[in-house]
């Protein structure tokens, strides 16, 4: 004899179904909700030379991938035109799976110079020759691609910034010995695709590091800073037999530097995002810390998200 489900069981099943449908709907819409994250930053070492400087950081474009990657990239560059940064930094993964194709979506970078970039693991998926082709394509849009290089950049206020651009750490192409030199009076920014590079750099080797790669899990049901099986990206690392980066999303204090891991702009594998909105990151450097009562190794001492941030739980 079959016992019919109780009213409580039917109610629970209905609630779970409604929640599931709501999450699917949210995950479908979220890739289209590009966020502008404006952050006031004070460097721990002072470096007053950066005061008033505006740096934009964009990463993980995945052109040709699922979802509105091209649309988001066009919109992100348009927002840069309006914000008028003094420097634009790009964090890699320009073409999903490295499948290069001629496109106009990056043409607007010519209007927001200077632009410096590094390559990501997807840019190497089709081999070294294809990575060279992607770098040359970006160079044609006014972008200087750094592959284990250090450059000194003149700022509009007459001061200088040291930028270290490491080649992709996820595929083991980075040369962290570039950071072995002691810090100079100029502020030093570390730019690399994957935050896993933080495991290899010397302590005190940069003032701030900017990274992408993780997409914040892309489909994220885990509210901690670390990746776990509630994040879609956890399975991608497992499939490729790569170790998970300890640093997955938001602000960190690590190796004596501020570090930010961005959720990126595009998608890979799946046309969904959930609790990991795509973003444009705009950094405004200030002379005074956000909350000087906090410990010296707490990012909140130096970082204050001003507006356009959505959930604030990633500031740690």
PDB file of C-alpha atoms in Angstrom:
ATOM      1  CA  UNK A   1       0.000   0.000   0.000  1.00  0.00           C
ATOM      2  CA  UNK A   2       1.398   3.384  -1.015  1.00  0.00           C
ATOM      3  CA  UNK A   3       1.198   6.089   1.649  1.00  0.00           C
ATOM      4  CA  UNK A   4       0.536   9.544   0.132  1.00  0.00           C
ATOM      5  CA  UNK A   5       2.947  12.307   1.176  1.00  0.00           C
ATOM      6  CA  UNK A   6       1.825  14.404   4.087  1.00  0.00           C
ATOM      7  CA  UNK A   7       0.832  18.029   3.734  1.00  0.00           C
ATOM      8  CA  UNK A   8       4.103  19.072   5.454  1.00  0.00           C
ATOM      9  CA  UNK A   9       6.127  17.030   2.964  1.00  0.00           C
ATOM     10  CA  UNK A  10       4.277  18.559   0.030  1.00  0.00           C
ATOM     11  CA  UNK A  11       4.775  22.057   1.460  1.00  0.00           C
ATOM     12  CA  UNK A  12       8.509  21.455   1.936  1.00  0.00           C
ATOM     13  CA  UNK A  13       8.845  20.085  -1.582  1.00  0.00           C
ATOM     14  CA  UNK A  14       7.013  23.110  -2.954  1.00  0.00           C
ATOM     15  CA  UNK A  15       9.248  25.512  -1.035  1.00  0.00           C
ATOM     16  CA  UNK A  16      12.404  23.764  -2.233  1.00  0.00           C
ATOM     17  CA  UNK A  17      11.162  23.839  -5.806  1.00  0.00           C
ATOM     18  CA  UNK A  18      10.393  27.556  -5.541  1.00  0.00           C
ATOM     19  CA  UNK A  19      13.823  28.257  -4.066  1.00  0.00           C
ATOM     20  CA  UNK A  20      15.479  26.220  -6.804  1.00  0.00           C
ATOM     21  CA  UNK A  21      13.611  28.061  -9.543  1.00  0.00           C
ATOM     22  CA  UNK A  22      14.455  31.421  -7.939  1.00  0.00           C
ATOM     23  CA  UNK A  23      18.158  30.538  -7.822  1.00  0.00           C
ATOM     24  CA  UNK A  24      18.119  29.415 -11.456  1.00  0.00           C
ATOM     25  CA  UNK A  25      16.459  32.684 -12.438  1.00  0.00           C
ATOM     26  CA  UNK A  26      18.972  34.712 -10.452  1.00  0.00           C
ATOM     27  CA  UNK A  27      21.907  32.786 -11.926  1.00  0.00           C
ATOM     28  CA  UNK A  28      20.585  33.462 -15.426  1.00  0.00           C
ATOM     29  CA  UNK A  29      20.209  37.217 -14.840  1.00  0.00           C
ATOM     30  CA  UNK A  30      23.326  37.901 -12.769  1.00  0.00           C
ATOM     31  CA  UNK A  31      25.842  37.757 -15.675  1.00  0.00           C
ATOM     32  CA  UNK A  32      24.034  40.803 -17.115  1.00  0.00           C
ATOM     33  CA  UNK A  33      24.329  42.838 -13.892  1.00  0.00           C
ATOM     34  CA  UNK A  34      27.792  44.340 -14.317  1.00  0.00           C
ATOM     35  CA  UNK A  35      28.789  46.097 -11.108  1.00  0.00           C
ATOM     36  CA  UNK A  36      31.087  49.102 -10.726  1.00  0.00           C
ATOM     37  CA  UNK A  37      33.101  48.668  -7.539  1.00  0.00           C
ATOM     38  CA  UNK A  38      34.650  51.988  -6.445  1.00  0.00           C
ATOM     39  CA  UNK A  39      37.213  51.600  -3.664  1.00  0.00           C
ATOM     40  CA  UNK A  40      39.251  54.143  -1.721  1.00  0.00           C
ATOM     41  CA  UNK A  41      42.686  52.696  -0.953  1.00  0.00           C
ATOM     42  CA  UNK A  42      45.550  53.861   1.237  1.00  0.00           C
ATOM     43  CA  UNK A  43      48.782  51.909   0.910  1.00  0.00           C
ATOM     44  CA  UNK A  44      50.212  50.566   4.189  1.00  0.00           C
ATOM     45  CA  UNK A  45      53.637  52.083   3.453  1.00  0.00           C
ATOM     46  CA  UNK A  46      52.209  55.521   2.839  1.00  0.00           C
ATOM     47  CA  UNK A  47      53.402  56.237  -0.712  1.00  0.00           C
ATOM     48  CA  UNK A  48      51.792  59.652  -0.874  1.00  0.00           C
ATOM     49  CA  UNK A  49      52.835  59.806  -4.517  1.00  0.00           C
ATOM     50  CA  UNK A  50      49.713  57.824  -5.409  1.00  0.00           C
ATOM     51  CA  UNK A  51      47.304  60.175  -3.636  1.00  0.00           C
ATOM     52  CA  UNK A  52      44.594  61.210  -6.076  1.00  0.00           C
ATOM     53  CA  UNK A  53      45.559  58.550  -8.630  1.00  0.00           C
ATOM     54  CA  UNK A  54      42.758  56.486 -10.193  1.00  0.00           C
ATOM     55  CA  UNK A  55      43.558  52.953 -11.347  1.00  0.00           C
ATOM     56  CA  UNK A  56      41.024  50.693 -13.072  1.00  0.00           C
ATOM     57  CA  UNK A  57      41.295  46.905 -12.980  1.00  0.00           C
ATOM     58  CA  UNK A  58      39.449  44.616 -15.402  1.00  0.00           C
ATOM     59  CA  UNK A  59      39.986  40.879 -15.757  1.00  0.00           C
ATOM     60  CA  UNK A  60      38.593  37.578 -17.086  1.00  0.00           C
ATOM     61  CA  UNK A  61      36.764  38.769 -20.188  1.00  0.00           C
ATOM     62  CA  UNK A  62      36.283  35.317 -21.796  1.00  0.00           C
ATOM     63  CA  UNK A  63      35.231  36.650 -25.193  1.00  0.00           C
ATOM     64  CA  UNK A  64      33.544  33.867 -27.132  1.00  0.00           C
ATOM     65  CA  UNK A  65      32.496  32.125 -23.951  1.00  0.00           C
ATOM     66  CA  UNK A  66      28.967  31.548 -22.663  1.00  0.00           C
ATOM     67  CA  UNK A  67      26.782  34.437 -21.610  1.00  0.00           C
ATOM     68  CA  UNK A  68      27.186  38.175 -22.244  1.00  0.00           C
ATOM     69  CA  UNK A  69      30.995  38.344 -22.057  1.00  0.00           C
ATOM     70  CA  UNK A  70      31.350  40.627 -25.105  1.00  0.00           C
ATOM     71  CA  UNK A  71      28.469  42.861 -23.971  1.00  0.00           C
ATOM     72  CA  UNK A  72      29.970  43.218 -20.497  1.00  0.00           C
ATOM     73  CA  UNK A  73      33.405  44.024 -21.901  1.00  0.00           C
ATOM     74  CA  UNK A  74      32.010  46.793 -24.097  1.00  0.00           C
ATOM     75  CA  UNK A  75      30.071  48.221 -21.158  1.00  0.00           C
ATOM     76  CA  UNK A  76      33.081  48.007 -18.845  1.00  0.00           C
ATOM     77  CA  UNK A  77      35.281  49.958 -21.258  1.00  0.00           C
ATOM     78  CA  UNK A  78      32.527  52.539 -21.683  1.00  0.00           C
ATOM     79  CA  UNK A  79      32.454  53.026 -17.912  1.00  0.00           C
ATOM     80  CA  UNK A  80      36.218  53.602 -17.968  1.00  0.00           C
ATOM     81  CA  UNK A  81      35.748  56.344 -20.546  1.00  0.00           C
ATOM     82  CA  UNK A  82      33.377  58.113 -18.151  1.00  0.00           C
ATOM     83  CA  UNK A  83      35.591  57.594 -15.080  1.00  0.00           C
ATOM     84  CA  UNK A  84      38.833  58.606 -16.848  1.00  0.00           C
ATOM     85  CA  UNK A  85      41.402  56.564 -14.889  1.00  0.00           C
ATOM     86  CA  UNK A  86      45.066  57.514 -14.902  1.00  0.00           C
ATOM     87  CA  UNK A  87      46.034  53.872 -15.480  1.00  0.00           C
ATOM     88  CA  UNK A  88      44.180  50.753 -16.647  1.00  0.00           C
ATOM     89  CA  UNK A  89      45.326  47.235 -15.695  1.00  0.00           C
ATOM     90  CA  UNK A  90      44.036  44.032 -17.317  1.00  0.00           C
ATOM     91  CA  UNK A  91      44.300  40.644 -15.606  1.00  0.00           C
ATOM     92  CA  UNK A  92      44.119  38.071 -18.426  1.00  0.00           C
ATOM     93  CA  UNK A  93      41.767  35.481 -19.964  1.00  0.00           C
ATOM     94  CA  UNK A  94      40.745  37.623 -22.936  1.00  0.00           C
ATOM     95  CA  UNK A  95      39.373  34.782 -25.089  1.00  0.00           C
ATOM     96  CA  UNK A  96      37.527  31.821 -23.604  1.00  0.00           C
ATOM     97  CA  UNK A  97      39.543  28.594 -23.978  1.00  0.00           C
ATOM     98  CA  UNK A  98      42.082  30.713 -25.859  1.00  0.00           C
ATOM     99  CA  UNK A  99      39.941  30.631 -29.013  1.00  0.00           C
ATOM    100  CA  UNK A 100      41.167  33.849 -30.590  1.00  0.00           C
ATOM    101  CA  UNK A 101      38.934  35.563 -33.101  1.00  0.00           C
ATOM    102  CA  UNK A 102      39.050  39.095 -34.542  1.00  0.00           C
ATOM    103  CA  UNK A 103      36.731  41.327 -32.532  1.00  0.00           C
ATOM    104  CA  UNK A 104      36.110  45.005 -31.955  1.00  0.00           C
ATOM    105  CA  UNK A 105      35.176  44.706 -28.278  1.00  0.00           C
ATOM    106  CA  UNK A 106      38.621  45.794 -27.074  1.00  0.00           C
ATOM    107  CA  UNK A 107      38.964  48.706 -29.525  1.00  0.00           C
ATOM    108  CA  UNK A 108      37.771  51.218 -26.922  1.00  0.00           C
ATOM    109  CA  UNK A 109      40.932  50.619 -24.886  1.00  0.00           C
ATOM    110  CA  UNK A 110      42.649  53.023 -27.261  1.00  0.00           C
ATOM    111  CA  UNK A 111      40.671  55.810 -25.559  1.00  0.00           C
ATOM    112  CA  UNK A 112      41.666  55.017 -21.945  1.00  0.00           C
ATOM    113  CA  UNK A 113      45.460  54.934 -22.137  1.00  0.00           C
ATOM    114  CA  UNK A 114      47.819  53.918 -20.669  1.00  0.00           C
ATOM    115  CA  UNK A 115      46.826  50.246 -20.449  1.00  0.00           C
ATOM    116  CA  UNK A 116      49.044  47.415 -19.159  1.00  0.00           C
ATOM    117  CA  UNK A 117      48.095  43.748 -19.074  1.00  0.00           C
ATOM    118  CA  UNK A 118      49.135  40.200 -18.244  1.00  0.00           C
ATOM    119  CA  UNK A 119      48.004  36.930 -19.806  1.00  0.00           C
ATOM    120  CA  UNK A 120      45.862  34.259 -18.131  1.00  0.00           C
ATOM    121  CA  UNK A 121      45.621  30.489 -18.334  1.00  0.00           C
ATOM    122  CA  UNK A 122      42.895  30.553 -21.000  1.00  0.00           C
ATOM    123  CA  UNK A 123      45.166  32.635 -23.222  1.00  0.00           C
ATOM    124  CA  UNK A 124      47.593  29.686 -23.284  1.00  0.00           C
ATOM    125  CA  UNK A 125      44.986  26.955 -23.884  1.00  0.00           C
ATOM    126  CA  UNK A 126      45.732  26.858 -27.625  1.00  0.00           C
ATOM    127  CA  UNK A 127      49.496  26.984 -27.196  1.00  0.00           C
ATOM    128  CA  UNK A 128      52.297  29.506 -26.930  1.00  0.00           C
ATOM    129  CA  UNK A 129      51.907  30.726 -30.505  1.00  0.00           C
ATOM    130  CA  UNK A 130      48.270  31.607 -29.847  1.00  0.00           C
ATOM    131  CA  UNK A 131      49.234  33.458 -26.662  1.00  0.00           C
ATOM    132  CA  UNK A 132      51.673  35.537 -28.739  1.00  0.00           C
ATOM    133  CA  UNK A 133      48.867  36.270 -31.185  1.00  0.00           C
ATOM    134  CA  UNK A 134      46.564  37.452 -28.376  1.00  0.00           C
ATOM    135  CA  UNK A 135      49.335  39.671 -26.985  1.00  0.00           C
ATOM    136  CA  UNK A 136      49.937  41.160 -30.447  1.00  0.00           C
ATOM    137  CA  UNK A 137      46.200  41.728 -30.895  1.00  0.00           C
ATOM    138  CA  UNK A 138      46.067  43.654 -27.605  1.00  0.00           C
ATOM    139  CA  UNK A 139      49.169  45.628 -28.553  1.00  0.00           C
ATOM    140  CA  UNK A 140      47.277  46.778 -31.627  1.00  0.00           C
ATOM    141  CA  UNK A 141      44.734  48.342 -29.229  1.00  0.00           C
ATOM    142  CA  UNK A 142      47.408  50.262 -27.312  1.00  0.00           C
ATOM    143  CA  UNK A 143      47.871  47.621 -24.586  1.00  0.00           C
ATOM    144  CA  UNK A 144      51.349  46.724 -23.344  1.00  0.00           C
ATOM    145  CA  UNK A 145      51.348  43.080 -22.275  1.00  0.00           C
ATOM    146  CA  UNK A 146      53.859  42.301 -19.514  1.00  0.00           C
ATOM    147  CA  UNK A 147      55.266  38.774 -19.415  1.00  0.00           C
ATOM    148  CA  UNK A 148      57.483  38.706 -16.335  1.00  0.00           C
ATOM    149  CA  UNK A 149      58.449  42.360 -16.672  1.00  0.00           C
ATOM    150  CA  UNK A 150      58.817  45.347 -14.405  1.00  0.00           C
ATOM    151  CA  UNK A 151      58.120  48.847 -15.692  1.00  0.00           C
ATOM    152  CA  UNK A 152      58.163  52.305 -14.121  1.00  0.00           C
ATOM    153  CA  UNK A 153      55.127  54.403 -15.057  1.00  0.00           C
ATOM    154  CA  UNK A 154      55.022  58.187 -14.925  1.00  0.00           C
ATOM    155  CA  UNK A 155      51.883  59.486 -13.230  1.00  0.00           C
ATOM    156  CA  UNK A 156      50.094  62.739 -14.121  1.00  0.00           C
ATOM    157  CA  UNK A 157      51.164  64.369 -10.838  1.00  0.00           C
ATOM    158  CA  UNK A 158      54.837  63.930 -11.738  1.00  0.00           C
ATOM    159  CA  UNK A 159      55.490  60.944  -9.464  1.00  0.00           C
ATOM    160  CA  UNK A 160      56.125  57.355 -10.514  1.00  0.00           C
ATOM    161  CA  UNK A 161      54.699  53.879  -9.931  1.00  0.00           C
ATOM    162  CA  UNK A 162      56.484  50.563 -10.314  1.00  0.00           C
ATOM    163  CA  UNK A 163      54.384  47.843 -11.974  1.00  0.00           C
ATOM    164  CA  UNK A 164      55.418  44.186 -11.898  1.00  0.00           C
ATOM    165  CA  UNK A 165      53.462  42.083 -14.387  1.00  0.00           C
ATOM    166  CA  UNK A 166      53.938  38.321 -13.957  1.00  0.00           C
ATOM    167  CA  UNK A 167      53.077  35.770 -16.609  1.00  0.00           C
ATOM    168  CA  UNK A 168      50.308  33.298 -15.795  1.00  0.00           C
ATOM    169  CA  UNK A 169      50.875  31.570 -12.411  1.00  0.00           C
ATOM    170  CA  UNK A 170      48.155  28.957 -13.031  1.00  0.00           C
ATOM    171  CA  UNK A 171      50.239  27.407 -15.808  1.00  0.00           C
ATOM    172  CA  UNK A 172      53.505  27.971 -13.928  1.00  0.00           C
ATOM    173  CA  UNK A 173      54.878  30.671 -16.227  1.00  0.00           C
ATOM    174  CA  UNK A 174      55.461  33.333 -13.582  1.00  0.00           C
ATOM    175  CA  UNK A 175      58.910  34.456 -12.461  1.00  0.00           C
ATOM    176  CA  UNK A 176      58.500  35.675  -8.911  1.00  0.00           C
ATOM    177  CA  UNK A 177      62.243  36.469  -8.663  1.00  0.00           C
ATOM    178  CA  UNK A 178      61.309  39.835 -10.186  1.00  0.00           C
ATOM    179  CA  UNK A 179      59.944  40.709  -6.749  1.00  0.00           C
ATOM    180  CA  UNK A 180      63.162  39.847  -4.938  1.00  0.00           C
ATOM    181  CA  UNK A 181      64.483  43.391  -5.296  1.00  0.00           C
ATOM    182  CA  UNK A 182      63.795  45.593  -2.258  1.00  0.00           C
ATOM    183  CA  UNK A 183      60.997  48.110  -2.489  1.00  0.00           C
ATOM    184  CA  UNK A 184      61.977  51.520  -3.759  1.00  0.00           C
ATOM    185  CA  UNK A 185      60.378  54.804  -2.643  1.00  0.00           C
ATOM    186  CA  UNK A 186      57.948  54.358  -5.552  1.00  0.00           C
ATOM    187  CA  UNK A 187      54.778  52.367  -4.824  1.00  0.00           C
ATOM    188  CA  UNK A 188      54.942  48.870  -6.331  1.00  0.00           C
ATOM    189  CA  UNK A 189      51.870  47.188  -7.823  1.00  0.00           C
ATOM    190  CA  UNK A 190      51.858  43.457  -8.545  1.00  0.00           C
ATOM    191  CA  UNK A 191      49.645  42.347 -11.440  1.00  0.00           C
ATOM    192  CA  UNK A 192      49.075  38.637 -12.135  1.00  0.00           C
ATOM    193  CA  UNK A 193      46.213  36.500 -13.365  1.00  0.00           C
ATOM    194  CA  UNK A 194      45.884  34.020 -10.510  1.00  0.00           C
ATOM    195  CA  UNK A 195      46.111  34.766  -6.777  1.00  0.00           C
ATOM    196  CA  UNK A 196      47.959  31.452  -6.339  1.00  0.00           C
ATOM    197  CA  UNK A 197      51.116  33.455  -7.048  1.00  0.00           C
ATOM    198  CA  UNK A 198      50.858  34.866  -3.526  1.00  0.00           C
ATOM    199  CA  UNK A 199      52.208  31.553  -2.255  1.00  0.00           C
ATOM    200  CA  UNK A 200      55.490  32.187  -4.095  1.00  0.00           C
ATOM    201  CA  UNK A 201      56.315  35.885  -3.694  1.00  0.00           C
ATOM    202  CA  UNK A 202      58.637  37.172  -0.947  1.00  0.00           C
ATOM    203  CA  UNK A 203      57.168  38.944   2.061  1.00  0.00           C
ATOM    204  CA  UNK A 204      57.071  42.697   1.617  1.00  0.00           C
ATOM    205  CA  UNK A 205      57.713  42.528  -2.134  1.00  0.00           C
ATOM    206  CA  UNK A 206      54.822  44.799  -3.234  1.00  0.00           C
ATOM    207  CA  UNK A 207      52.403  47.338  -1.822  1.00  0.00           C
ATOM    208  CA  UNK A 208      49.274  46.011  -3.521  1.00  0.00           C
ATOM    209  CA  UNK A 209      48.465  43.011  -5.699  1.00  0.00           C
ATOM    210  CA  UNK A 210      45.603  42.677  -8.198  1.00  0.00           C
ATOM    211  CA  UNK A 211      44.362  39.281  -9.388  1.00  0.00           C
ATOM    212  CA  UNK A 212      41.468  37.553 -11.122  1.00  0.00           C
ATOM    213  CA  UNK A 213      40.993  33.973 -12.334  1.00  0.00           C
ATOM    214  CA  UNK A 214      38.569  32.679  -9.695  1.00  0.00           C
ATOM    215  CA  UNK A 215      35.328  34.379 -10.868  1.00  0.00           C
ATOM    216  CA  UNK A 216      34.555  34.225  -7.131  1.00  0.00           C
ATOM    217  CA  UNK A 217      33.453  30.642  -7.799  1.00  0.00           C
ATOM    218  CA  UNK A 218      31.121  31.878 -10.600  1.00  0.00           C
ATOM    219  CA  UNK A 219      28.232  29.885  -9.103  1.00  0.00           C
ATOM    220  CA  UNK A 220      28.762  30.562  -5.430  1.00  0.00           C
ATOM    221  CA  UNK A 221      26.797  29.071  -2.564  1.00  0.00           C
ATOM    222  CA  UNK A 222      29.712  29.397  -0.160  1.00  0.00           C
ATOM    223  CA  UNK A 223      30.084  32.641   1.795  1.00  0.00           C
ATOM    224  CA  UNK A 224      33.626  32.105   3.066  1.00  0.00           C
ATOM    225  CA  UNK A 225      36.756  33.452   1.422  1.00  0.00           C
ATOM    226  CA  UNK A 226      37.904  29.985   0.422  1.00  0.00           C
ATOM    227  CA  UNK A 227      36.744  27.749  -2.392  1.00  0.00           C
ATOM    228  CA  UNK A 228      34.813  24.600  -1.509  1.00  0.00           C
ATOM    229  CA  UNK A 229      32.395  22.169  -3.252  1.00  0.00           C
ATOM    230  CA  UNK A 230      29.619  24.793  -3.040  1.00  0.00           C
ATOM    231  CA  UNK A 231      31.465  26.784  -5.740  1.00  0.00           C
ATOM    232  CA  UNK A 232      31.351  25.767  -9.401  1.00  0.00           C
ATOM    233  CA  UNK A 233      35.008  26.772  -9.837  1.00  0.00           C
ATOM    234  CA  UNK A 234      36.035  24.138  -7.284  1.00  0.00           C
ATOM    235  CA  UNK A 235      35.174  21.417  -9.798  1.00  0.00           C
ATOM    236  CA  UNK A 236      37.055  23.099 -12.644  1.00  0.00           C
ATOM    237  CA  UNK A 237      40.272  23.051 -10.605  1.00  0.00           C
ATOM    238  CA  UNK A 238      39.673  19.418  -9.671  1.00  0.00           C
ATOM    239  CA  UNK A 239      39.132  18.411 -13.286  1.00  0.00           C
ATOM    240  CA  UNK A 240      42.408  20.062 -14.288  1.00  0.00           C
ATOM    241  CA  UNK A 241      44.201  18.662 -11.218  1.00  0.00           C
ATOM    242  CA  UNK A 242      45.239  22.102 -10.086  1.00  0.00           C
ATOM    243  CA  UNK A 243      45.473  23.159  -6.432  1.00  0.00           C
ATOM    244  CA  UNK A 244      42.864  25.635  -5.284  1.00  0.00           C
ATOM    245  CA  UNK A 245      44.170  29.124  -4.578  1.00  0.00           C
ATOM    246  CA  UNK A 246      43.742  29.992  -0.906  1.00  0.00           C
ATOM    247  CA  UNK A 247      42.544  33.436  -1.870  1.00  0.00           C
ATOM    248  CA  UNK A 248      39.311  33.427  -3.844  1.00  0.00           C
ATOM    249  CA  UNK A 249      37.419  36.686  -3.494  1.00  0.00           C
ATOM    250  CA  UNK A 250      37.681  40.162  -2.102  1.00  0.00           C
ATOM    251  CA  UNK A 251      40.386  41.912  -0.092  1.00  0.00           C
ATOM    252  CA  UNK A 252      43.193  40.219   1.834  1.00  0.00           C
ATOM    253  CA  UNK A 253      46.309  41.095   3.729  1.00  0.00           C
ATOM    254  CA  UNK A 254      48.951  38.625   2.628  1.00  0.00           C
ATOM    255  CA  UNK A 255      52.754  38.572   2.375  1.00  0.00           C
ATOM    256  CA  UNK A 256      52.870  42.108   3.713  1.00  0.00           C
ATOM    257  CA  UNK A 257      50.684  43.590   0.962  1.00  0.00           C
ATOM    258  CA  UNK A 258      47.095  44.432   0.220  1.00  0.00           C
ATOM    259  CA  UNK A 259      45.614  41.985  -2.298  1.00  0.00           C
ATOM    260  CA  UNK A 260      42.374  42.049  -4.226  1.00  0.00           C
ATOM    261  CA  UNK A 261      40.832  39.122  -6.132  1.00  0.00           C
ATOM    262  CA  UNK A 262      38.203  40.286  -8.626  1.00  0.00           C
ATOM    263  CA  UNK A 263      35.170  38.320  -9.802  1.00  0.00           C
ATOM    264  CA  UNK A 264      35.983  39.321 -13.387  1.00  0.00           C
ATOM    265  CA  UNK A 265      33.728  40.247 -16.288  1.00  0.00           C
ATOM    266  CA  UNK A 266      32.887  37.143 -18.338  1.00  0.00           C
ATOM    267  CA  UNK A 267      31.922  33.528 -17.794  1.00  0.00           C
ATOM    268  CA  UNK A 268      33.422  30.175 -18.729  1.00  0.00           C
ATOM    269  CA  UNK A 269      31.900  26.706 -19.088  1.00  0.00           C
ATOM    270  CA  UNK A 270      28.428  27.836 -17.980  1.00  0.00           C
ATOM    271  CA  UNK A 271      26.423  30.981 -18.883  1.00  0.00           C
ATOM    272  CA  UNK A 272      25.558  31.540 -15.209  1.00  0.00           C
ATOM    273  CA  UNK A 273      26.734  33.474 -12.184  1.00  0.00           C
ATOM    274  CA  UNK A 274      25.264  33.337  -8.719  1.00  0.00           C
ATOM    275  CA  UNK A 275      26.331  35.617  -5.844  1.00  0.00           C
ATOM    276  CA  UNK A 276      29.426  36.461  -7.916  1.00  0.00           C
ATOM    277  CA  UNK A 277      28.404  39.428 -10.063  1.00  0.00           C
ATOM    278  CA  UNK A 278      30.752  40.545 -12.841  1.00  0.00           C
ATOM    279  CA  UNK A 279      32.556  43.744 -11.959  1.00  0.00           C
ATOM    280  CA  UNK A 280      34.654  46.727 -12.949  1.00  0.00           C
ATOM    281  CA  UNK A 281      37.090  47.674 -10.165  1.00  0.00           C
ATOM    282  CA  UNK A 282      38.006  51.356  -9.774  1.00  0.00           C
ATOM    283  CA  UNK A 283      40.659  52.221  -7.194  1.00  0.00           C
ATOM    284  CA  UNK A 284      40.997  55.755  -5.832  1.00  0.00           C
ATOM    285  CA  UNK A 285      44.173  56.250  -3.802  1.00  0.00           C
ATOM    286  CA  UNK A 286      43.986  58.438  -0.703  1.00  0.00           C
ATOM    287  CA  UNK A 287      46.493  59.756   1.834  1.00  0.00           C
ATOM    288  CA  UNK A 288      44.653  58.571   4.945  1.00  0.00           C
ATOM    289  CA  UNK A 289      43.450  55.118   5.913  1.00  0.00           C
ATOM    290  CA  UNK A 290      39.822  54.149   6.040  1.00  0.00           C
ATOM    291  CA  UNK A 291      39.838  52.942   9.666  1.00  0.00           C
ATOM    292  CA  UNK A 292      43.096  53.525  11.523  1.00  0.00           C
ATOM    293  CA  UNK A 293      41.740  51.829  14.667  1.00  0.00           C
ATOM    294  CA  UNK A 294      41.963  48.436  13.018  1.00  0.00           C
ATOM    295  CA  UNK A 295      45.112  46.244  13.190  1.00  0.00           C
ATOM    296  CA  UNK A 296      47.893  46.818  10.669  1.00  0.00           C
ATOM    297  CA  UNK A 297      47.205  43.468   8.985  1.00  0.00           C
ATOM    298  CA  UNK A 298      43.497  44.117   8.492  1.00  0.00           C
ATOM    299  CA  UNK A 299      42.576  45.305   4.960  1.00  0.00           C
ATOM    300  CA  UNK A 300      39.767  47.396   6.416  1.00  0.00           C
ATOM    301  CA  UNK A 301      42.410  49.681   7.892  1.00  0.00           C
ATOM    302  CA  UNK A 302      43.359  50.716   4.353  1.00  0.00           C
ATOM    303  CA  UNK A 303      40.333  50.005   2.154  1.00  0.00           C
ATOM    304  CA  UNK A 304      36.872  51.525   2.040  1.00  0.00           C
ATOM    305  CA  UNK A 305      34.335  50.583  -0.606  1.00  0.00           C
ATOM    306  CA  UNK A 306      32.563  53.783  -1.529  1.00  0.00           C
ATOM    307  CA  UNK A 307      29.594  52.803  -3.690  1.00  0.00           C
ATOM    308  CA  UNK A 308      28.361  50.372  -6.295  1.00  0.00           C
ATOM    309  CA  UNK A 309      29.544  47.407  -4.260  1.00  0.00           C
ATOM    310  CA  UNK A 310      26.418  45.372  -3.586  1.00  0.00           C
ATOM    311  CA  UNK A 311      27.091  42.910  -0.751  1.00  0.00           C
ATOM    312  CA  UNK A 312      29.866  44.055   1.563  1.00  0.00           C
ATOM    313  CA  UNK A 313      30.773  40.692   3.028  1.00  0.00           C
ATOM    314  CA  UNK A 314      33.930  40.312   0.953  1.00  0.00           C
ATOM    315  CA  UNK A 315      35.892  43.086   2.639  1.00  0.00           C
ATOM    316  CA  UNK A 316      38.227  41.335   5.046  1.00  0.00           C
TER     317      UNK A 316
END
